[in-house]
Coordinates of C-alpha atoms and ligand atoms in Angstrom, one line a residue:
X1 CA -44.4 -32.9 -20.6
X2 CA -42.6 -29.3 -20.1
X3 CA -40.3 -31.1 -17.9
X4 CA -39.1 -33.7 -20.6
X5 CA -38.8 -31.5 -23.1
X6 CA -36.9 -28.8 -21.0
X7 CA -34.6 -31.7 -20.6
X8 CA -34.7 -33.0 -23.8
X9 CA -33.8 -29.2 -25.2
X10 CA -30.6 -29.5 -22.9
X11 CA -29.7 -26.4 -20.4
X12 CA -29.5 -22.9 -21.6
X13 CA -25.7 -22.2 -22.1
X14 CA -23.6 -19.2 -22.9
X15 CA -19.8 -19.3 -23.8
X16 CA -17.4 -16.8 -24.1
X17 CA -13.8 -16.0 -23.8
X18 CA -11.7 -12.8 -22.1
X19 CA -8.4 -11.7 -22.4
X20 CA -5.4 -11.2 -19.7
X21 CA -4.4 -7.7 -19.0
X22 CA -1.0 -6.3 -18.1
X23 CA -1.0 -2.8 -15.8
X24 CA 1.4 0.0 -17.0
X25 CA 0.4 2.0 -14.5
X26 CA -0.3 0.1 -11.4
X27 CA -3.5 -0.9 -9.3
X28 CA -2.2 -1.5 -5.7
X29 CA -4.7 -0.6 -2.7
X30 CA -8.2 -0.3 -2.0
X31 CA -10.2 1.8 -0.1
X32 CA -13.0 -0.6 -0.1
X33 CA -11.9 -4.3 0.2
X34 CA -15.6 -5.8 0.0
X35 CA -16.6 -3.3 -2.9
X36 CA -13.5 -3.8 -4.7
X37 CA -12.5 0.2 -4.8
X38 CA -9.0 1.1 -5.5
X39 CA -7.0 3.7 -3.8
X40 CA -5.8 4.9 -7.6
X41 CA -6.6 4.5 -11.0
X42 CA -4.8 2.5 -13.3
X43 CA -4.1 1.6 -16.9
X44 CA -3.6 -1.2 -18.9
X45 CA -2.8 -2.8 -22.2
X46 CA -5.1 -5.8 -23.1
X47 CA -2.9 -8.8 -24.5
X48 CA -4.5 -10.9 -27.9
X49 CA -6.6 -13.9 -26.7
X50 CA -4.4 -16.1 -29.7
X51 CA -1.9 -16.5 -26.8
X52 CA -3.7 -15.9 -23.2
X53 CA -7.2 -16.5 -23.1
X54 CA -10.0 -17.9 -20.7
X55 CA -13.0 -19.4 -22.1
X56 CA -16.1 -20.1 -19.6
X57 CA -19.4 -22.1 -20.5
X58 CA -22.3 -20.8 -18.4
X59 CA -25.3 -23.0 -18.0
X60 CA -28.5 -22.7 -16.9
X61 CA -31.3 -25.5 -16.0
X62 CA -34.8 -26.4 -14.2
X63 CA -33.2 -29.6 -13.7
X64 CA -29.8 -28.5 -12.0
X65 CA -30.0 -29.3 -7.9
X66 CA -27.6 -27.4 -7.1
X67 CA -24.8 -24.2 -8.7
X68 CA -21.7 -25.8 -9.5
X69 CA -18.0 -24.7 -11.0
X70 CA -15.0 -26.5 -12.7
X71 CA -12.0 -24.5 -13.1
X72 CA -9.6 -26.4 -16.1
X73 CA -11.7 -29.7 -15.5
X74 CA -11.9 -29.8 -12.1
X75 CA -14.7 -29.4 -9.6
X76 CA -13.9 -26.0 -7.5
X77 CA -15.6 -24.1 -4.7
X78 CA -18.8 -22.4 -6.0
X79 CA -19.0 -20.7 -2.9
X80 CA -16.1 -18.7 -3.2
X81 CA -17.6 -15.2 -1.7
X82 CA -15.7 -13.0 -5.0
X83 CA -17.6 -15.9 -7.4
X84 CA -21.1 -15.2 -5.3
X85 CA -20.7 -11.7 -5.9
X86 CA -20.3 -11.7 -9.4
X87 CA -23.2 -14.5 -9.5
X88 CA -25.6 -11.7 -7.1
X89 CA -24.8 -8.6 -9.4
X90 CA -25.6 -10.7 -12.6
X91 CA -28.9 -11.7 -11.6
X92 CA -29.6 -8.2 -9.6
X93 CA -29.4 -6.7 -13.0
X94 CA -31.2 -9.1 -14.9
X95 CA -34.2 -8.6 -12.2
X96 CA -34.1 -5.2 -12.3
X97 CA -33.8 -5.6 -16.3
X98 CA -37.2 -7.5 -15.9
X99 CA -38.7 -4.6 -14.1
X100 CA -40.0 -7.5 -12.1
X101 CA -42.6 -8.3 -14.5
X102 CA -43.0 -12.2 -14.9
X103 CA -41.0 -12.4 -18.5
X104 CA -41.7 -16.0 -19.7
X105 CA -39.8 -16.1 -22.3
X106 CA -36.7 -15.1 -20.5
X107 CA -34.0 -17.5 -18.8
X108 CA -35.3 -18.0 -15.2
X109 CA -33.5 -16.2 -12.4
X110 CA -34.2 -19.4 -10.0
X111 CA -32.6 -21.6 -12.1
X112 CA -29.0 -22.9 -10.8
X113 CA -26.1 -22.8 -12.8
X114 CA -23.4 -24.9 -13.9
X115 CA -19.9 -22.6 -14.8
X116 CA -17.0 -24.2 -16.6
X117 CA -13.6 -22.2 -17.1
X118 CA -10.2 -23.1 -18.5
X119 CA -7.0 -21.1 -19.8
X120 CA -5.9 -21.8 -23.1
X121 CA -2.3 -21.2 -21.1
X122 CA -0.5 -23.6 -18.1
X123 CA -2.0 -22.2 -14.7
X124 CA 1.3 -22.9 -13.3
X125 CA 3.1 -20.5 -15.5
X126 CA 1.7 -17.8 -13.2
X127 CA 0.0 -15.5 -15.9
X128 CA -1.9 -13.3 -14.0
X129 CA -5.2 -15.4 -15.0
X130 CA -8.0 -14.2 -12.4
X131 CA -8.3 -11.3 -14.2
X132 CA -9.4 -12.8 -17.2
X133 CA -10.9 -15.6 -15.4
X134 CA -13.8 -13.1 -13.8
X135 CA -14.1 -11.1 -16.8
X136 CA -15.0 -13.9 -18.7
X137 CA -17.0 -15.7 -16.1
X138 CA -19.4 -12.2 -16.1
X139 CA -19.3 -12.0 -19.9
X140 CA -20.7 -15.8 -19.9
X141 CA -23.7 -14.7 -17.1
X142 CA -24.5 -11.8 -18.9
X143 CA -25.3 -13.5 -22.1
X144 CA -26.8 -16.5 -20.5
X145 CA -29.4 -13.6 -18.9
X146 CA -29.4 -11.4 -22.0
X147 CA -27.7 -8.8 -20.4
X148 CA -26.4 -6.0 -22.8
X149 CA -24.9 -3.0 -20.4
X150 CA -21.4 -2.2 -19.4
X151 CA -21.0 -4.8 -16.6
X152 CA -16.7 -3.8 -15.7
X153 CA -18.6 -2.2 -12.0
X154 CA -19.5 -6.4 -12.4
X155 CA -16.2 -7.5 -13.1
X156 CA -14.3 -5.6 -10.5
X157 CA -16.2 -7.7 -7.8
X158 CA -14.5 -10.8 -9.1
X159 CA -10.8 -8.9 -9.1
X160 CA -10.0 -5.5 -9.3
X161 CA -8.0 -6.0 -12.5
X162 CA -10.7 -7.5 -14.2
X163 CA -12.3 -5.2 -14.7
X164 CA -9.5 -3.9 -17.5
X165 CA -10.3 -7.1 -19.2
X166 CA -13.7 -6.1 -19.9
X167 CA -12.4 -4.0 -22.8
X168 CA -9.7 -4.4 -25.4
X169 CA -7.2 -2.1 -26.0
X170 CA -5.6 0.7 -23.9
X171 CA -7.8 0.0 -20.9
X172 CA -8.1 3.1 -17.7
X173 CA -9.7 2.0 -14.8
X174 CA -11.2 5.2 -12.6
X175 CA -11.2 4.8 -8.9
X176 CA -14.2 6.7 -9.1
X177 CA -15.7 8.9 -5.9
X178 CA -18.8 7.5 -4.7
X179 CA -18.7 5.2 -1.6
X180 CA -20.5 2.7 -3.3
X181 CA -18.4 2.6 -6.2
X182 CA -20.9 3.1 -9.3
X183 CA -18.3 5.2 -10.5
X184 CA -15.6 2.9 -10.4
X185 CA -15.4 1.8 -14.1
X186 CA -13.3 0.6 -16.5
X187 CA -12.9 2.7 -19.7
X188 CA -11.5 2.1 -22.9
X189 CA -8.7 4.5 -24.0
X190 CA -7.8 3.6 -27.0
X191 CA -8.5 -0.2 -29.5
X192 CA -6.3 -2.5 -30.2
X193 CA -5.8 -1.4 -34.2
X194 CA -4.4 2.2 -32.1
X195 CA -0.7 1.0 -32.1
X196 CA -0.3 -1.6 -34.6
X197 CA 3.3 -2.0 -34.0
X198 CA 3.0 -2.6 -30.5
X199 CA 4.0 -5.7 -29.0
X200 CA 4.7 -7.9 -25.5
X201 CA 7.3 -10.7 -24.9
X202 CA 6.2 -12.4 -21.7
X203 CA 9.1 -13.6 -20.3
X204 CA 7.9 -16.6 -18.4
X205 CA 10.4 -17.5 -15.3
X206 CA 11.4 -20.8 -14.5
X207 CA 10.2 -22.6 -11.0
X208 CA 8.9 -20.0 -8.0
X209 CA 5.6 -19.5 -6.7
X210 CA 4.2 -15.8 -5.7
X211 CA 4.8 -15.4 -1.9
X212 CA 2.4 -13.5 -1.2
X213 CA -1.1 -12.9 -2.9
X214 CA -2.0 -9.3 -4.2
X215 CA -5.3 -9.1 -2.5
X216 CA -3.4 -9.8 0.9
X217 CA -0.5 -8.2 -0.3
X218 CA -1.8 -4.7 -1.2
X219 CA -3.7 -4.7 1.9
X220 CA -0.8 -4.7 4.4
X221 CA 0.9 -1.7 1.9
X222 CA -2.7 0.3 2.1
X223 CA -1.9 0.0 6.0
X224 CA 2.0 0.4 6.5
X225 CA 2.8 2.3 3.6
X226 CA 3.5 5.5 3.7
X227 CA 5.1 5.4 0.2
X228 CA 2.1 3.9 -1.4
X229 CA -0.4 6.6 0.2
X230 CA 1.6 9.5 -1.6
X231 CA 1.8 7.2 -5.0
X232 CA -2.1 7.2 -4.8
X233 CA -2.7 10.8 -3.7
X234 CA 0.8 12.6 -5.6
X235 CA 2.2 10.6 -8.3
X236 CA -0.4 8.4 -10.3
X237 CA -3.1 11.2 -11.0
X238 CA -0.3 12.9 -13.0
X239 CA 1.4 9.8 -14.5
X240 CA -2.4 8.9 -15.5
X241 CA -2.7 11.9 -17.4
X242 CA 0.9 11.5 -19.2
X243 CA 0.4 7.8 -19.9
X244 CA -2.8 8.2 -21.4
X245 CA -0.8 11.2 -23.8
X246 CA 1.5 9.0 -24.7
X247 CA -0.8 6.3 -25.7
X248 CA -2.6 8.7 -28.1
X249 CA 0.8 10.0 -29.6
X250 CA 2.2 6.0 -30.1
X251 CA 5.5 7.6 -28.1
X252 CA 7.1 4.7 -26.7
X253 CA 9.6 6.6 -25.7
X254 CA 7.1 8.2 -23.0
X255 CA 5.2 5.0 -23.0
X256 CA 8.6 2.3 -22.2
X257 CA 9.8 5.0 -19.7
X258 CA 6.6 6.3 -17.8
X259 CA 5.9 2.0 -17.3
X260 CA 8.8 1.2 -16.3
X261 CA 8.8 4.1 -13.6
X262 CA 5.5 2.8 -12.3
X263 CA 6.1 -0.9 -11.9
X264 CA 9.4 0.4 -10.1
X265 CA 7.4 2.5 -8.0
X266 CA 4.7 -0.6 -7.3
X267 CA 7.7 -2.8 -6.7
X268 CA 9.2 -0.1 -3.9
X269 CA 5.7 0.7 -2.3
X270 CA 6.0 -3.5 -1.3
X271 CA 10.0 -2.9 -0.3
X272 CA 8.0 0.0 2.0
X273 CA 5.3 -2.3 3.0
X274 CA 5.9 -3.4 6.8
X275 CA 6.5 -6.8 7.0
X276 CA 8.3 -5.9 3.2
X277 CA 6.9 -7.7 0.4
X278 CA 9.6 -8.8 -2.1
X279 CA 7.7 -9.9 -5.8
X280 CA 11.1 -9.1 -7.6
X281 CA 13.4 -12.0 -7.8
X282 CA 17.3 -12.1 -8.4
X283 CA 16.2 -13.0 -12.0
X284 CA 13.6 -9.8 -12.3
X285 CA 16.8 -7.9 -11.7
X286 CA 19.0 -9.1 -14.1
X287 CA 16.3 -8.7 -16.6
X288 CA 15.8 -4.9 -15.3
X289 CA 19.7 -4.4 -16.0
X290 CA 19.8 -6.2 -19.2
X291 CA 16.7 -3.9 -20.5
X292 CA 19.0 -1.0 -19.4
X293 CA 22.1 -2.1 -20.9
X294 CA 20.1 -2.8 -24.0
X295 CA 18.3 0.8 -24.0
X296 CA 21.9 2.1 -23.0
X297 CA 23.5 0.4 -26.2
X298 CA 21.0 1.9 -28.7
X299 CA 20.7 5.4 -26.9
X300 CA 16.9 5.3 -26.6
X301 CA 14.1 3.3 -25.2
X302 CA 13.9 0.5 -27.2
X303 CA 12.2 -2.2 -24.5
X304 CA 10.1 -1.7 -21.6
X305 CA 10.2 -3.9 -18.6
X306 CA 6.7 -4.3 -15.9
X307 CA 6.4 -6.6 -13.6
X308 CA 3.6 -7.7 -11.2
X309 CA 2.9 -9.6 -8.0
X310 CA 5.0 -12.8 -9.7
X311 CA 8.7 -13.2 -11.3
X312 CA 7.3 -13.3 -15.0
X313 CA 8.6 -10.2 -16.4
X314 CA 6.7 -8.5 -19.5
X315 CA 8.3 -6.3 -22.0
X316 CA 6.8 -4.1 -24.8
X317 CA 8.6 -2.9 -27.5
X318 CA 7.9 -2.4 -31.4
X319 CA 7.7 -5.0 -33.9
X320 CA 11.3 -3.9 -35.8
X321 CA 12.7 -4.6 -32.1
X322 CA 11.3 -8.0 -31.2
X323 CA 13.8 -10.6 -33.0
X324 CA 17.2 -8.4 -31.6
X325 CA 16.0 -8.3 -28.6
X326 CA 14.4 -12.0 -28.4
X327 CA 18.3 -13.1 -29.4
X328 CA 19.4 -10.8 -26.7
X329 CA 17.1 -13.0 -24.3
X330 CA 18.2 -16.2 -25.6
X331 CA 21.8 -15.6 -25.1
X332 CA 21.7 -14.1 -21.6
X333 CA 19.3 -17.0 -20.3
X334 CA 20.6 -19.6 -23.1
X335 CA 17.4 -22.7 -23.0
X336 CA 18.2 -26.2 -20.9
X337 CA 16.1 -28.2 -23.2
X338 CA 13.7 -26.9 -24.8
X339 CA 15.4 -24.9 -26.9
X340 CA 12.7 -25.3 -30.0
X341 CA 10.1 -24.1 -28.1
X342 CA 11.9 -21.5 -26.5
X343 CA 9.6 -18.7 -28.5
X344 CA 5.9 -19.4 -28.3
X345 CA 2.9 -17.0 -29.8
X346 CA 3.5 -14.5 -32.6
X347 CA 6.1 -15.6 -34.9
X348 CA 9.7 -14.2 -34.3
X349 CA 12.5 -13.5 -37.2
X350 CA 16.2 -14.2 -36.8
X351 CA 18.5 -11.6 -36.2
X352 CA 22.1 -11.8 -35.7
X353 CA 23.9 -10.1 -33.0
X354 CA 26.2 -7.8 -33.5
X355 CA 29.9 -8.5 -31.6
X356 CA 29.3 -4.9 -30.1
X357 CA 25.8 -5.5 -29.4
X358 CA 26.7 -9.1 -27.5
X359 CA 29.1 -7.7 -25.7
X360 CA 27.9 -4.3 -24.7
X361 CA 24.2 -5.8 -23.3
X362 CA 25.1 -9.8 -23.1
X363 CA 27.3 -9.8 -19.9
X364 CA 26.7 -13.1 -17.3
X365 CA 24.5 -16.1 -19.1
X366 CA 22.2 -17.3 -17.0
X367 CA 21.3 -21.0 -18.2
X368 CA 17.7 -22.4 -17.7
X369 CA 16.4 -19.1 -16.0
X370 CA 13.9 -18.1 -18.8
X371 CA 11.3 -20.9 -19.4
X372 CA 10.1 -19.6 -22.3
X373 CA 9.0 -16.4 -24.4
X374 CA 5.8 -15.5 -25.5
X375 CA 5.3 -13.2 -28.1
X376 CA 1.7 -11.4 -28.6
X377 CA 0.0 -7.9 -28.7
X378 CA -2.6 -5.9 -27.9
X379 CA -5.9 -7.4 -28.6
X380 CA -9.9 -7.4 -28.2
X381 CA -11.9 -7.2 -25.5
X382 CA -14.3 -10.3 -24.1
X383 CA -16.3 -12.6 -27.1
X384 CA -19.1 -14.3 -27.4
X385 CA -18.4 -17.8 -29.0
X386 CA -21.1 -18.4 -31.1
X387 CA -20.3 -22.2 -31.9
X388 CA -21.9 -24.8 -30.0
X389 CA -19.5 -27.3 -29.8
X390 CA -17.0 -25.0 -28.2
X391 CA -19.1 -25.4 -25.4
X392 CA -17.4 -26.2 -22.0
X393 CA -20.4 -28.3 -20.8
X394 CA -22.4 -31.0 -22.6
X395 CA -26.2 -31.0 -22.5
X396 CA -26.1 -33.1 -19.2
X397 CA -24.4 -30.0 -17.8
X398 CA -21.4 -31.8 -16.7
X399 CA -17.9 -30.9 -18.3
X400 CA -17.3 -32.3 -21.6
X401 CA -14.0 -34.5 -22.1
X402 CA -11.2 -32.6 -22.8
X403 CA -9.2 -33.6 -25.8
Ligands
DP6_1 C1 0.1 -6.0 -9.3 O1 -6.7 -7.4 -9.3 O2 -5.3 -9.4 -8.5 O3 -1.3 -6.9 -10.9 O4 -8.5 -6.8 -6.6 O5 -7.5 -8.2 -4.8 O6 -8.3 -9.3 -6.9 P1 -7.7 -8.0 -6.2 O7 -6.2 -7.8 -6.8 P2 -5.7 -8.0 -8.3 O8 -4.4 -7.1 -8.2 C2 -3.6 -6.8 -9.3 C3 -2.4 -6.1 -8.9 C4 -1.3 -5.9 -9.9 C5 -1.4 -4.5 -10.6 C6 -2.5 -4.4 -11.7 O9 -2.9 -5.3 -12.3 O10 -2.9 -3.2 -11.8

């Protein structure tokens, strides 16, 4: 009779969704690849979860045979060791939560589990989405086991940059000390509501595929690298400290300079990586000369350019910039078709281009080579979604048909 009405109450399910982060000053290289420990600390702006979210349904349930996962809709591998360790952490806390005691009225830890995730955003576009992906996957167990701690230490197994995600804002994550990385936590610096003129264009590239993954990646630079040992030891400790300054002072003067130094610096620790490592495109380097020439034109640092282990470039800059310089895009990279949908996200105004604008910063069009923009801003942290039918699963456990 338990049994039947176990069933007949459905699985016990959790949904939440996490944002995508976006470094300004750079993780690459860990001292610890099982642990997850970074080489240096890092720092990040969380983007709004209106334009780049992951939402993951976590469900629990006497009758499940057997753990299962389906990444947008489709069945993936649940054994994936980076998934297990998230899934071992999760429950390690909510025994130790339990003090071991037989808590009946609590979720049991023997139970398997059914996980559902999907992006609000195309996979193919090559947003950096495992960070958000494991944040929100740990934000979904956690509630499912009635966790209520800091869990980023939970995160970081998942990715190292999700654990940046675990927090809105102005994000720092410390590489901490201890060998078995307690200390190696994500921190918020600053909310969103900090800089409410900030904003981020994502300038999604058309076509290429990353070459080389950052987990592989970074771990050829930790070992060839002689550039990347003296970021870690010489240069980021410092740049952490002034990065965090100008964050609390809104310069973005300091903050559009001091990021794009650091993704520069990223982007030459790969160039010094032996075999190199090449993540910046033809493309990435018009767009670093056309933020120049733009900067140039107006005297001061208007935009700021980073990049990551992929072509998209993203660029902050203040909301009285965004429609000049969106029209500055649109020129230099004029749409093949869809021209309509050329701006996604936030709304953008029109601005007109000055003739001494256009021809100071818009120098060789290149047709077709931005996809699209989208506009957005610094935003929340992980939330719960407290509406059952956002669920991801239906009470059989199984996904539920995606409109
Ligand atoms: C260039 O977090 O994806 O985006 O820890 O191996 O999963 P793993 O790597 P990941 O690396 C991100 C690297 C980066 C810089 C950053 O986000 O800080």
């Amino acid at each position: 009779a338990a049994a039947a009405m176990a069933a007949e109450r459905g699985p016990a399910m959790a949904t939440c969704t996490a944002p995508v982060n976006i470094a300004v000053i750079k993780y690459w290289g860990k001292r610890d690849t099982d642990l997850i420990l970074p080489i240096n600390s890092s720092l990040s702006v969380t983007l709004h979860q209106d334009q780049l979210k992951t939402t993951t349904t976590a469900a629990a349930s006497r009758d499940f045979t057997e753990d299962r996962l389906w990444l947008n809709g489709k069945e993936a591998d649940v054994g994936h060791p980076r998934v297990q360790a998230c899934l071992r952490e999760v429950r390690r806390l909510a025994r130790k939560r339990r003090g071991g005691g037989e808590d009946t009225a609590a979720l049991s830890l023997s139970y398997k589990i059914h996980i559902a995730s999907e992006n609000n955003f195309p996979t193919a576009a090559g947003l950096a989405s495992s960070a958000a992906g494991y944040a929100c996957l740990v934000s979904a167990l956690a509630r499912l086991y009635g966790l209520e701690e800091e869990l980023s230490e939970v995160a970081r197994r998942g990715s190292g940059s999700a654990c940046r995600s675990m927090f809105g804002g102005f994000v720092q994550w410390q590489r901490g000390e201890r060998p078995d990385g307690t200390d190696s936590l994500a921190l918020q610096v600053a909310p969103e509501t900090h800089w409410p003129e900030l904003r981020v264009l994502v300038l999604v590239v058309s076509g290429e595929k990353k070459p080389v993954g950052s987990t592989v990646g970074m771990q050829t630079s930790v070992e060839t690298s002689p550039l990347l040992k003296h970021r870690a030891e010489a240069v980021v400790p410092e740049r952490l400290a002034q990065m965090m300054r100008h964050i609390q002072e809104r310069d973005f003067e300091g903050f559009g300079q001091l990021a794009m130094r650091d993704s520069n610096q990223f982007h030459a620790t790969c160039l010094d990586t032996f075999p190199p490592i090449f993540y910046l495109t033809d493309l990435s380097r018009q767009i670093i000369a056309l933020a120049h020439r733009y900067n140039a034109h107006h005297g001061h640092t208007k935009v700021a350019y980073t990049f990551d282990a992929g072509p998209n470039a993203v660029i902050f800059a203040l909301a009285d910039t965004v429609a000049e310089f969106v029209e500055v895009v649109r020129r230099s990279f004029p749409p093949a078709t869809n021209g309509d949908q050329f701006v996604r996200g936030l709304p953008v105004g029109s601005a007109a281009l000055s003739q001494e604008l256009a021809a100071a910063v818009v120098t060789e069009p290149v047709p077709g080579a931005v996809q699209y923009i989208l506009h957005t801003k610094p935003g929340p942290g992980p939330q719960l979604v407290d509406d059952p039918s956002q669920h991801l699963l239906g009470a059989d456990g199984l996904p539920r048909s995606r409109a």
